[in-house]
Coordinates of C-alpha atoms and ligand atoms in Angstrom, one line a residue:
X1485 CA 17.7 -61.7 138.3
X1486 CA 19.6 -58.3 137.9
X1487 CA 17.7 -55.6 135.7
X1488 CA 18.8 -52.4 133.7
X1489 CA 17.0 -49.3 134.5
X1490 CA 16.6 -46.9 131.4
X1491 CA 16.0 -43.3 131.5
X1492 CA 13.5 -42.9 128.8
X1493 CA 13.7 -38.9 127.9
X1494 CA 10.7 -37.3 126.5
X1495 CA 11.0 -33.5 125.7
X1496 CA 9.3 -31.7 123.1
X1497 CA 6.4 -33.0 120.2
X1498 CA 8.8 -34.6 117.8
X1499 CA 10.1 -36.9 120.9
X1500 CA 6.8 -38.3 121.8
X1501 CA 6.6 -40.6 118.0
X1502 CA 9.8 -41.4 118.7
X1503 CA 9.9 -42.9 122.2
X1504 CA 6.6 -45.1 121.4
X1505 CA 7.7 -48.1 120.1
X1506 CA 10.7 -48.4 121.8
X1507 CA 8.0 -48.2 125.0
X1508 CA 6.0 -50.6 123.6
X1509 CA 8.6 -53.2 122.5
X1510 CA 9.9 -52.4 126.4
X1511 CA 6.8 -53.8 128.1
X1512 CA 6.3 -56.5 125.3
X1513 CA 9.7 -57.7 126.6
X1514 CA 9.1 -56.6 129.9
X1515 CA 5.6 -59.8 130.2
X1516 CA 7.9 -61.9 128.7
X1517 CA 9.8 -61.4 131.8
X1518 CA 12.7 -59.3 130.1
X1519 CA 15.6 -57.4 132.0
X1520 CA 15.1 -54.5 130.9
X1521 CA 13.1 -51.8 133.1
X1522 CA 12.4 -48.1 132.0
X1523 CA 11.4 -45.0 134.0
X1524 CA 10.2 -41.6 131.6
X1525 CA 11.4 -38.2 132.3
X1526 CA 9.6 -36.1 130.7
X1527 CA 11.8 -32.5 130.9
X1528 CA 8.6 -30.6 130.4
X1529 CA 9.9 -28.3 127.1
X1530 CA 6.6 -28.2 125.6
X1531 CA 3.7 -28.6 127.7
X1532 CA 0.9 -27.1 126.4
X1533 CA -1.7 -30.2 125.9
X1534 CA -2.0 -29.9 122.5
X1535 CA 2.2 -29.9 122.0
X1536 CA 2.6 -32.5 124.6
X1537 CA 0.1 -34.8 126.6
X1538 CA -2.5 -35.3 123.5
X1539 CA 0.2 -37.3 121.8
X1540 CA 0.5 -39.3 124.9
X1541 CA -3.3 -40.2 125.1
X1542 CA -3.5 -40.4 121.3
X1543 CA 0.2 -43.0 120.8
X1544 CA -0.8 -44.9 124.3
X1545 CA 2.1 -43.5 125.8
X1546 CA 2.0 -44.0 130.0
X1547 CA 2.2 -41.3 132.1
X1548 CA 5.7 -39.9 132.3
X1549 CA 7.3 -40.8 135.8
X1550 CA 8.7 -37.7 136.8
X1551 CA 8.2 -34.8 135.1
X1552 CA 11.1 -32.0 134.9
X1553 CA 8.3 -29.4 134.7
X1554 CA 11.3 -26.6 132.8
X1555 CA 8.7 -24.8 130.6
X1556 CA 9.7 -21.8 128.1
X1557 CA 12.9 -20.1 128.2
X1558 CA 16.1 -19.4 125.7
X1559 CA 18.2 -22.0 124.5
X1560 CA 20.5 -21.9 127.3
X1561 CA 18.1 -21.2 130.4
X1562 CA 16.1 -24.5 129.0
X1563 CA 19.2 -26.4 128.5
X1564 CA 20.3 -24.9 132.2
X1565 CA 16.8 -26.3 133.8
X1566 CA 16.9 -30.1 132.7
X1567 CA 20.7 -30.0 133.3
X1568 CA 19.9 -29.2 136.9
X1569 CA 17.5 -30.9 137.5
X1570 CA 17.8 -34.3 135.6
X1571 CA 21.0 -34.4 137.9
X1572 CA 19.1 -34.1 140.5
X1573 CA 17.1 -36.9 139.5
X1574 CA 20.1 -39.0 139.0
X1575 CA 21.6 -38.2 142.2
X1576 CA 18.8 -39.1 144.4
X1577 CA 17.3 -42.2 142.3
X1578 CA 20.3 -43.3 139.8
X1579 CA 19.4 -44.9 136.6
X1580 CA 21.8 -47.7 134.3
X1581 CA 20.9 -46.2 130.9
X1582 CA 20.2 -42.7 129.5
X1583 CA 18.1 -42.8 126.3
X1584 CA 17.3 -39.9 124.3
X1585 CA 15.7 -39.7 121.0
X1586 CA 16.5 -37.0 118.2
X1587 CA 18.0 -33.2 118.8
X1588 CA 15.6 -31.3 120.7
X1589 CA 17.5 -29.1 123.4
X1590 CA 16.2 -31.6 126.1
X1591 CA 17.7 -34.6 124.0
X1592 CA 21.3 -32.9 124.5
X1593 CA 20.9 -31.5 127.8
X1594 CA 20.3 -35.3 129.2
X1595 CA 22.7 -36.5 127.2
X1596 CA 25.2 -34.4 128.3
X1597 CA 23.9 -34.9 132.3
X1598 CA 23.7 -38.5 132.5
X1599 CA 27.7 -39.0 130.7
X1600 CA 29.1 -36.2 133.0
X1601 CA 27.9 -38.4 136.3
X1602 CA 28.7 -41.6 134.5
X1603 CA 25.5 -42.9 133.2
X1604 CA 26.3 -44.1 129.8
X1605 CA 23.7 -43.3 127.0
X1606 CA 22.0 -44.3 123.9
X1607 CA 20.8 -41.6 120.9
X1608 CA 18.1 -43.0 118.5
X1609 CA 18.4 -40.8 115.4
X1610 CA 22.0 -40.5 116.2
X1611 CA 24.4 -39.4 113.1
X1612 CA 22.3 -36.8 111.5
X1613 CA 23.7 -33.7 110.2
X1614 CA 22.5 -30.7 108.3
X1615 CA 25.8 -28.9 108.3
X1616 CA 23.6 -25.7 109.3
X1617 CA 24.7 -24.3 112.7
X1618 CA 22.3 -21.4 112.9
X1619 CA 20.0 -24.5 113.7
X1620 CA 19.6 -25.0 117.3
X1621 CA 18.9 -28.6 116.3
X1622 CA 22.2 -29.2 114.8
X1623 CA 24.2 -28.1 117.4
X1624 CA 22.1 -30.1 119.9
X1625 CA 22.7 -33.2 117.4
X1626 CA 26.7 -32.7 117.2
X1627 CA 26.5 -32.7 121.2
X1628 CA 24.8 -35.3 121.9
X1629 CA 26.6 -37.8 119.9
X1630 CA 30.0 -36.3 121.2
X1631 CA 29.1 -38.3 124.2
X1632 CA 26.8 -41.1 123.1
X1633 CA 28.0 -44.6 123.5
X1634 CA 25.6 -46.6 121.6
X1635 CA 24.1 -44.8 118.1
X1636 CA 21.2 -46.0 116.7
X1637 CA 20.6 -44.9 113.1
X1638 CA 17.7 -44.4 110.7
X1639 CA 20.3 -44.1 107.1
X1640 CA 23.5 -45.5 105.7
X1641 CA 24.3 -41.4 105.5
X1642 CA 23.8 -41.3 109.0
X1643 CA 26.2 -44.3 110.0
X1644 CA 29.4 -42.6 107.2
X1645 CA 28.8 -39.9 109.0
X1646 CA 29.3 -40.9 112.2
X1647 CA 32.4 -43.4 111.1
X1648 CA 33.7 -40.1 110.0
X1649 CA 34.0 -38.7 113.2
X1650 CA 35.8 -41.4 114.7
X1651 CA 32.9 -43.9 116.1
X1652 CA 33.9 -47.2 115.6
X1653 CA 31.7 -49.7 114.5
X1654 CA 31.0 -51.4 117.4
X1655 CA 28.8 -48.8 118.5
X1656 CA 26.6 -48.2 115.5
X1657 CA 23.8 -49.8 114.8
X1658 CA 21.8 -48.8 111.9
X1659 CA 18.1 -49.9 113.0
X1660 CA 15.6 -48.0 110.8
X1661 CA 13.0 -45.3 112.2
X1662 CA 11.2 -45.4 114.9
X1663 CA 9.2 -42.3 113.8
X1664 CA 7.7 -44.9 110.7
X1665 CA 6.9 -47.3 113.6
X1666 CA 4.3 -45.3 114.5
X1667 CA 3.5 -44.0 111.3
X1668 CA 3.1 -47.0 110.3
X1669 CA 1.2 -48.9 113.5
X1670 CA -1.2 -45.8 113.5
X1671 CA -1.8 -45.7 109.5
X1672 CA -5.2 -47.4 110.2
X1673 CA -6.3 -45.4 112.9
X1674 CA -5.4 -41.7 111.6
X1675 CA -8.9 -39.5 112.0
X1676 CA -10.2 -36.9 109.8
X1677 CA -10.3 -33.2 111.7
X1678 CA -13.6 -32.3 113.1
X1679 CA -13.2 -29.0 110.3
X1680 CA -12.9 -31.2 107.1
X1681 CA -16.1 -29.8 106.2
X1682 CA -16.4 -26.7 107.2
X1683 CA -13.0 -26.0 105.0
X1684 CA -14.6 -27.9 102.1
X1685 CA -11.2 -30.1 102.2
X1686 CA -11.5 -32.7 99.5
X1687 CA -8.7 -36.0 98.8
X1688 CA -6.0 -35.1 97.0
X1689 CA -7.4 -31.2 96.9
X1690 CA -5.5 -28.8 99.8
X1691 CA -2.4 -28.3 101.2
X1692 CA -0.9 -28.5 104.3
X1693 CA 1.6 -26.1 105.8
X1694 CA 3.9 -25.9 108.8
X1695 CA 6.1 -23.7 109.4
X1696 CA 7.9 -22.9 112.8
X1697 CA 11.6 -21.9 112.4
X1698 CA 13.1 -18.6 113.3
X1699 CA 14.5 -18.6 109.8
X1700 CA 10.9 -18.2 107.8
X1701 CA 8.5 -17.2 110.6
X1702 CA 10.4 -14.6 112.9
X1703 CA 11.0 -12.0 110.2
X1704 CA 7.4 -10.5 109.7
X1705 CA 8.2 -9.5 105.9
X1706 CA 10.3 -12.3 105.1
X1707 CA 7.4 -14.8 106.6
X1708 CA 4.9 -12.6 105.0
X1709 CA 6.3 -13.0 101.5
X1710 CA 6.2 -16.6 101.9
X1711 CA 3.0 -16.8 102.7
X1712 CA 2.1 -14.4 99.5
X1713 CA 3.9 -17.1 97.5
X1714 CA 1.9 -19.5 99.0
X1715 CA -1.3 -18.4 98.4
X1716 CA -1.1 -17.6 94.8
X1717 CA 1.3 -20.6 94.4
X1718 CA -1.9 -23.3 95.4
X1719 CA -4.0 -21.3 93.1
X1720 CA -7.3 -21.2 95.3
X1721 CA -6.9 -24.4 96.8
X1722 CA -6.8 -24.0 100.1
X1723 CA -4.1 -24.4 102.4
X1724 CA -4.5 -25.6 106.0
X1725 CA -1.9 -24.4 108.5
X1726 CA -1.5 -25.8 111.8
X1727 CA -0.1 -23.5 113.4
X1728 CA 2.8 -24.1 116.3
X1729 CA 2.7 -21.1 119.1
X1730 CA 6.1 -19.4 118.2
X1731 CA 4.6 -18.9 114.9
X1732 CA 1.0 -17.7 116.1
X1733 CA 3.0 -14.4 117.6
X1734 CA 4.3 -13.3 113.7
X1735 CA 0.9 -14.3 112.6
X1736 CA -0.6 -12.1 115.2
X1737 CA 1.6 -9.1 114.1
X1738 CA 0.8 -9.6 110.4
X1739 CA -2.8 -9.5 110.9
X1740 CA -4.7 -9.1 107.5
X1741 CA -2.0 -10.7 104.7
X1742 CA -2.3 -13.7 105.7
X1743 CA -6.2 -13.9 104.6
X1744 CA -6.1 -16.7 101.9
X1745 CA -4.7 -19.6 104.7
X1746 CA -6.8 -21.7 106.8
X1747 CA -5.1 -21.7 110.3
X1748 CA -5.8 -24.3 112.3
X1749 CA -5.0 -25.0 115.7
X1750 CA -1.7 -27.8 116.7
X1751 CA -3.1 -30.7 115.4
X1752 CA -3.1 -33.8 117.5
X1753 CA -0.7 -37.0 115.5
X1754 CA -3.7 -39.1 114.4
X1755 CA -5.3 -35.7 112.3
X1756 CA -2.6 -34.3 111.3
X1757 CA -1.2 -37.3 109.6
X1758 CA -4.2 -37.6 108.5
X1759 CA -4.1 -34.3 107.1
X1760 CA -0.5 -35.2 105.3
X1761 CA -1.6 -38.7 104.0
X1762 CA -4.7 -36.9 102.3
X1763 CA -2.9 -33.3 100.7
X1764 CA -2.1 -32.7 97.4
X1765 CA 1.7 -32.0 98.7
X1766 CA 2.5 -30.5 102.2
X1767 CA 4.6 -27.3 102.4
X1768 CA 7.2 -27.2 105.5
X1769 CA 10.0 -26.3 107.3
X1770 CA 9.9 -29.3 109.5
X1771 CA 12.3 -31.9 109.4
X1772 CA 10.2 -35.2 110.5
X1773 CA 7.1 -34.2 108.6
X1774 CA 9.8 -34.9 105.4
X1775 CA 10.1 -38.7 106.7
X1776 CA 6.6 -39.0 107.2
X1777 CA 5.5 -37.5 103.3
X1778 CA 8.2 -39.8 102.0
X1779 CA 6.6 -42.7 103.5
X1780 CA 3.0 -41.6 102.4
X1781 CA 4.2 -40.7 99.2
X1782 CA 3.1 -37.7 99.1
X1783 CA 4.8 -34.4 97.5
X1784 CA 7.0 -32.4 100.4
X1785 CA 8.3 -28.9 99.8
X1786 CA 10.9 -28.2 102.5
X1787 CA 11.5 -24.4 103.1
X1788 CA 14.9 -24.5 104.0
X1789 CA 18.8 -24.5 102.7
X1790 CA 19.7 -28.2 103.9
X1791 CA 18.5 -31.5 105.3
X1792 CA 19.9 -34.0 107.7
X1793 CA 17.2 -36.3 106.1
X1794 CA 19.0 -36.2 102.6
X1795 CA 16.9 -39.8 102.1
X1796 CA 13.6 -38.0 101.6
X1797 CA 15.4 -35.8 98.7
X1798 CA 17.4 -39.1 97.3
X1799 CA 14.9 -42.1 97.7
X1800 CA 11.6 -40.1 98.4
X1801 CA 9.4 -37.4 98.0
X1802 CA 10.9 -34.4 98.9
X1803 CA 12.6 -31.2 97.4
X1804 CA 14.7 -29.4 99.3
X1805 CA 13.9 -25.2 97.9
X1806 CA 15.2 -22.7 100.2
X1807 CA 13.5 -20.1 101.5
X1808 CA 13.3 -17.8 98.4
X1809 CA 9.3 -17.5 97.3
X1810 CA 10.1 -17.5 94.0
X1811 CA 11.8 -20.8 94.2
X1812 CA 8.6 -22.1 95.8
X1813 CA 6.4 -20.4 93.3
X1814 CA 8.4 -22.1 91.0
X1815 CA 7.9 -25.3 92.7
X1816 CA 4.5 -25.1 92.9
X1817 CA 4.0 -24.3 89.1
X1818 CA 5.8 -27.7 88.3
X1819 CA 3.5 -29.6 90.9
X1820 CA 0.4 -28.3 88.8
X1821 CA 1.6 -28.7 85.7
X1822 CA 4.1 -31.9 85.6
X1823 CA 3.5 -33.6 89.2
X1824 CA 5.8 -34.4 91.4
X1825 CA 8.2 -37.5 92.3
X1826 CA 7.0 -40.9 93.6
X1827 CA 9.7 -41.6 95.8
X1828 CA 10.3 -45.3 97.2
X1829 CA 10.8 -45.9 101.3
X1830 CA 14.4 -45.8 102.5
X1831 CA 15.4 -49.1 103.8
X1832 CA 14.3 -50.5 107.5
X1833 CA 12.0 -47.8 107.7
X1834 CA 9.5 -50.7 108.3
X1835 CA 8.0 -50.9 111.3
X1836 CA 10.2 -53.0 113.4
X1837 CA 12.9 -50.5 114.8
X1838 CA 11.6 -50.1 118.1
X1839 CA 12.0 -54.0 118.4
X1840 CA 15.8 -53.7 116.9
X1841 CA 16.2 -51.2 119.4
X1842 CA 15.4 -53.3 122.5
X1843 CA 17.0 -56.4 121.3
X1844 CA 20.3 -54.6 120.7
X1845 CA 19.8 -52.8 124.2
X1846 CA 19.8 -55.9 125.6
X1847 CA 22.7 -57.5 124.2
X1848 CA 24.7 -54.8 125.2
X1849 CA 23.6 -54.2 128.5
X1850 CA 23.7 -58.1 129.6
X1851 CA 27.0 -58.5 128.0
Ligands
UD1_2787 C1 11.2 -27.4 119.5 C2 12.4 -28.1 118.9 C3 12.2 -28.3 117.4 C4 10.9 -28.9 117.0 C5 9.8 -28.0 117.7 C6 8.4 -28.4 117.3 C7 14.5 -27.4 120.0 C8 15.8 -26.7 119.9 N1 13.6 -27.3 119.0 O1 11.2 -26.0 119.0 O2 13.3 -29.1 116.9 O3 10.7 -28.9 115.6 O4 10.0 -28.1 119.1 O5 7.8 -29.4 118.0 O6 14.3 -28.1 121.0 N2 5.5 -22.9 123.5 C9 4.2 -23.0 124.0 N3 3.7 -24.2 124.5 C10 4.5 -25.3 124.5 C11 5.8 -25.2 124.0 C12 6.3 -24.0 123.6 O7 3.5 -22.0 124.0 O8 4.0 -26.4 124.9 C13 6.0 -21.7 123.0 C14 6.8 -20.9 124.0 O9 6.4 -19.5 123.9 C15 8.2 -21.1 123.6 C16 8.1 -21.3 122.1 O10 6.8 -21.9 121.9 O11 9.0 -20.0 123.9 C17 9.1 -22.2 121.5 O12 9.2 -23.4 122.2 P1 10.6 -24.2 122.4 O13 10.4 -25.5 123.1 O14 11.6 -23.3 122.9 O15 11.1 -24.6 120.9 P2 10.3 -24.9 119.7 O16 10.3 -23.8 118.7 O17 8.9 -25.5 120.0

């Protein structure tokens, strides 16, 4: 019987909810004697346990086969490391498929890697666009798809978008979110933080924060005024703030202001969605965390000028604000006095994409 060997990338934290399903609907194919075999590369981008292998242990992820081991560095010397050596890897062990999830640096770098020696490859949560290139993320997006050969989409903006550039339809296939798999396949088994006491969080009575791009947090007074608005804006509530280590070093440097915000650790996925699912809204700069609210329904302030999730603005619950404080003072004073948006769930964002996902693979692969 002749089997497919796919690359499975993992990078950075937003990969690993990503790359679960389509794992597990892998080895569900894989004891009903599928075609299909997979070997994950982890680059090694983030690495710190609590950025990286507690969302293994906690999503049931296997250990990744090889492990790139690239670490910190600028854009260009990360993108430099898993260029050299995911070719490397491909050189000495050569594999049928490269797939790569979303727009972290290591999702393009792979990309790129595996077309230049003549490995075709698959995006999932191809088609995005924010329009913003001062985002790392959207230039990584634009790349990868520039030499993607199968795109697998999560919105009907996302598919226009990509028939815009000149993919023909053959090669799109608009199969939900994989990211809501395991939100959704994990709803049950979310866990409250061991400091849900000790902050006196109640249901329905704190915020959450996250905030991690160079645009809000790497300006000390910019970030600080944010974080002024903040705190008055939740009017003594209190406001939880995982906080992601690029944005502990401003933190560090602005000492005192911040006193008013409960900072927290990285949270691992099962407590921090907890976290979201329970929150009176959620405050962030994030661009997954806006799927995730939407399908929780629960209130999502995004500090930032764009989205290239325009569904959780359309169809669910989030506001897209900038990062001026007053407009997120502003924001807040509605949520107190007039509530917020219900929102609805995009469509296919159900569950069963990591399945599509396979199934398609197969087709095209055993063609
Ligand atoms: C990356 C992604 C971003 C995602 C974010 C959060 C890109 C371009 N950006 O940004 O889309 O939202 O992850 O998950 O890929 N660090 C650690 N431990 C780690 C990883 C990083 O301490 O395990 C520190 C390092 O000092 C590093 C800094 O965090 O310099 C930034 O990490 P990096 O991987 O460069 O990008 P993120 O800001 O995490």
């Amino acid at each position: 019987m002749r089997t497919v060997l796919i690359d499975i990338i993992a990078g950075a934290r937003p990969n690993f909810m990503k790359i679960a399903p389509i794992i597990r609907a892998l080895d569900d194919r894989k004891s009903a004697g599928g075609r299909l075999r997979y070997r994950l590369v982890h680059t090694g981008q983030h690495y710190d346990a609590r950025m990286s292998s507690d969302f293994f242990e906690q999503l049931g992820i296997p250990s990744p086969d090889v492990n790139l081991e690239v670490g910190s560095g600028t854009q260009a010397e990360q993108t430099g490391a898993v260029m050299t050596r995911y070719e490397r890897l491909l050189i000495e062990a050569r594999s049928d498929l490269c797939l790569v999830v979303g727009d972290v640096t290591s999702t393009m770098a792979c990309a790129i890697t595996a077309q230049k020696i003549g490995v075709p490859v698959a995006h999932v949560e191809a088609g995005i666009r924010s329009g913003d290139w001062r985002m790392p993320e959207e230039i990584n997006r634009m790349a990868t798809d520039a030499v993607t050969n199968w795109f697998f989409t999560t919105s009907e903006t996302a598919n226009d978008n990509l028939r815009r550039a000149g993919v023909g339809e053959e090669r799109i296939f608009f199969v939900g979110n994989t990211m809501i798999d395991t939100l959704l396949a994990n709803m049950g088994r979310l866990r409250r933080p061991s400091f849900w006491q000790d902050l006196g969080l109640e249901s329905g009575g704190y915020f959450v924060l996250t905030m991690h791009r160079p645009s809000n947090v790497d300006e000390e007074r910019h970030f600080a005024q944010l974080l002024a608005a903040i705190v008055e804006g939740t009017r003594g509530l209190p406001a939880v703030f995982p906080v992601h280590p690029r944005t502990r070093k401003t933190l560090e440097a602005l000492g005192a202001k911040i006193q008013g915000l409960h900072l927290v650790d990285p949270q691992p996925y099962l407590e921090f969605n907890y976290l979201v699912r329970h929150a009176k809204a959620v405050i962030t700069d994030s661009g997954g965390v806006t799927e995730e609210t939407t399908v929780m329904g629960v209130p999502c302030m995004t500090l930032r000028d764009s989205t290239e999730r325009p569904e959780t603005v359309t169809i669910g619950t989030n506001e897209i604000l900038g990062t001026d404080p007053e407009a997120l003072r502003a924001a807040l004073d509605r949520l107190f006095s007039e509530g917020w948006k219900k929102g609805e769930i995009p469509e296919k964002w159900d569950g069963r994409t990591g399945a599509r996902i396979v199934g398609i693979l197969e087709s095209c692969l055993f063609r």
